[in-house]
Amino acid sequence: MAETSKADGGRLTTHVLDTATGRPAKGLSIELFRIERQTRAHLKTVVTNDDGRCDAPLLAGADFRTGEYELVFAAGDYLRRQGTSLPEPAFLDIVPIRFGMAEARHYHVPLLISPYGYSTYRGS
């Protein structure tokens, strides 16, 4: 897998929307992993702000490298804190999204979450 590092090139961002309430998912924990030969290397853990976003890009500048990554969203913990009644075990608890970044560009990977469904896409 080709890999690049660009000090001024790419960045990775995310945000989370709670589609059951129509509001940003404030206080949702997200872990970022780099995948190398099926090994997960933990890079950081962040928590979404009042707007359901991270205060800074997850990767940017010299920290940005193309390759395979995984975002792991603690959706169940967030939903429980909102007072959502979830079965045990919850239908959705931990939501992993594995994706590749092939170019030093902006990659935005949002999560739309509810107790029984989620979706993602490459945003802008």
XYZ file of C-alpha atoms in Angstrom:
124
model
C 0.000 0.000 0.000
C 1.455 3.348 -1.023
C 1.798 5.891 1.726
C 2.424 9.618 1.636
C 3.066 12.303 4.172
C 2.284 15.911 3.311
C 2.772 18.742 5.740
C 0.270 20.945 3.908
C -2.001 18.381 2.278
C -4.667 16.204 3.797
C -6.799 16.250 6.862
C -9.371 13.979 8.468
C -12.508 15.295 10.159
C -15.772 13.840 11.441
C -19.021 14.840 13.062
C -21.930 12.911 14.562
C -25.638 13.660 14.226
C -28.325 12.008 16.337
C -31.029 11.354 13.749
C -33.536 10.236 16.402
C -33.520 13.711 17.967
C -32.384 15.776 14.994
C -29.493 17.245 17.004
C -25.696 17.033 17.048
C -24.381 14.180 19.216
C -22.615 16.110 21.978
C -20.190 14.175 24.207
C -19.782 11.086 22.005
C -16.388 9.388 22.352
C -14.503 8.487 19.163
C -11.304 6.466 18.855
C -9.050 6.708 15.798
C -6.902 3.765 14.702
C -4.438 3.327 11.854
C -4.642 -0.126 10.241
C -1.344 -1.685 9.224
C -1.356 -5.299 8.040
C -4.636 -5.889 9.941
C -3.084 -4.522 13.152
C -4.884 -1.602 14.777
C -2.639 1.132 16.151
C -4.510 3.544 18.436
C -3.764 7.158 17.488
C -6.141 9.166 19.676
C -9.460 9.408 21.466
C -11.628 12.508 21.162
C -15.074 13.592 22.357
C -17.524 15.554 20.240
C -18.336 19.142 21.189
C -21.726 20.909 21.386
C -21.962 20.852 17.584
C -21.251 17.095 17.363
C -17.803 17.854 15.931
C -14.242 17.526 17.118
C -12.488 20.726 18.156
C -9.663 20.059 15.680
C -9.057 17.732 12.724
C -8.316 14.154 13.749
C -5.328 14.189 11.413
C -3.746 17.165 9.669
C -0.423 18.494 8.512
C 2.541 16.283 9.294
C 0.293 13.788 11.145
C -1.748 13.056 8.005
C -0.708 9.937 6.079
C -2.594 8.059 3.421
C -3.579 4.521 4.291
C -6.273 2.550 6.058
C -7.960 3.875 9.203
C -10.808 3.049 11.548
C -13.043 5.356 13.539
C -14.790 3.688 16.481
C -17.829 5.555 17.774
C -19.160 4.830 21.301
C -22.770 5.214 20.160
C -24.365 3.083 22.882
C -22.764 5.072 25.708
C -23.932 8.301 24.082
C -27.507 7.032 23.593
C -27.730 5.768 27.189
C -26.579 9.180 28.500
C -29.408 10.759 26.460
C -31.895 8.598 28.365
C -32.583 6.307 25.423
C -33.912 2.941 26.581
C -31.791 0.277 24.884
C -32.167 -3.497 25.091
C -29.321 -5.513 26.615
C -27.301 -6.070 24.579
C -27.979 -2.938 22.553
C -28.587 -3.402 18.841
C -25.902 -0.760 18.171
C -23.283 -0.094 20.813
C -19.844 0.330 19.267
C -19.899 1.499 15.632
C -16.624 0.950 13.739
C -16.081 2.537 10.336
C -13.013 1.346 8.417
C -11.985 3.410 5.407
C -9.035 4.250 3.200
C -7.457 7.578 2.377
C -5.599 7.348 -0.939
C -4.727 11.013 -1.471
C -3.512 13.936 0.619
C -6.908 15.687 0.557
C -9.714 16.459 2.990
C -11.557 13.332 4.145
C -14.703 13.985 6.169
C -16.304 10.845 7.625
C -19.557 11.720 9.416
C -21.819 9.376 11.357
C -25.601 9.632 11.457
C -26.789 7.555 14.409
C -30.024 6.335 15.992
C -30.673 3.385 18.335
C -31.410 1.010 15.425
C -29.475 2.354 12.469
C -26.566 4.399 11.251
C -25.076 5.664 8.015
C -21.882 7.305 6.855
C -20.470 8.758 3.679
C -17.475 10.701 2.457
C -18.490 14.260 3.110
C -16.892 17.575 2.350
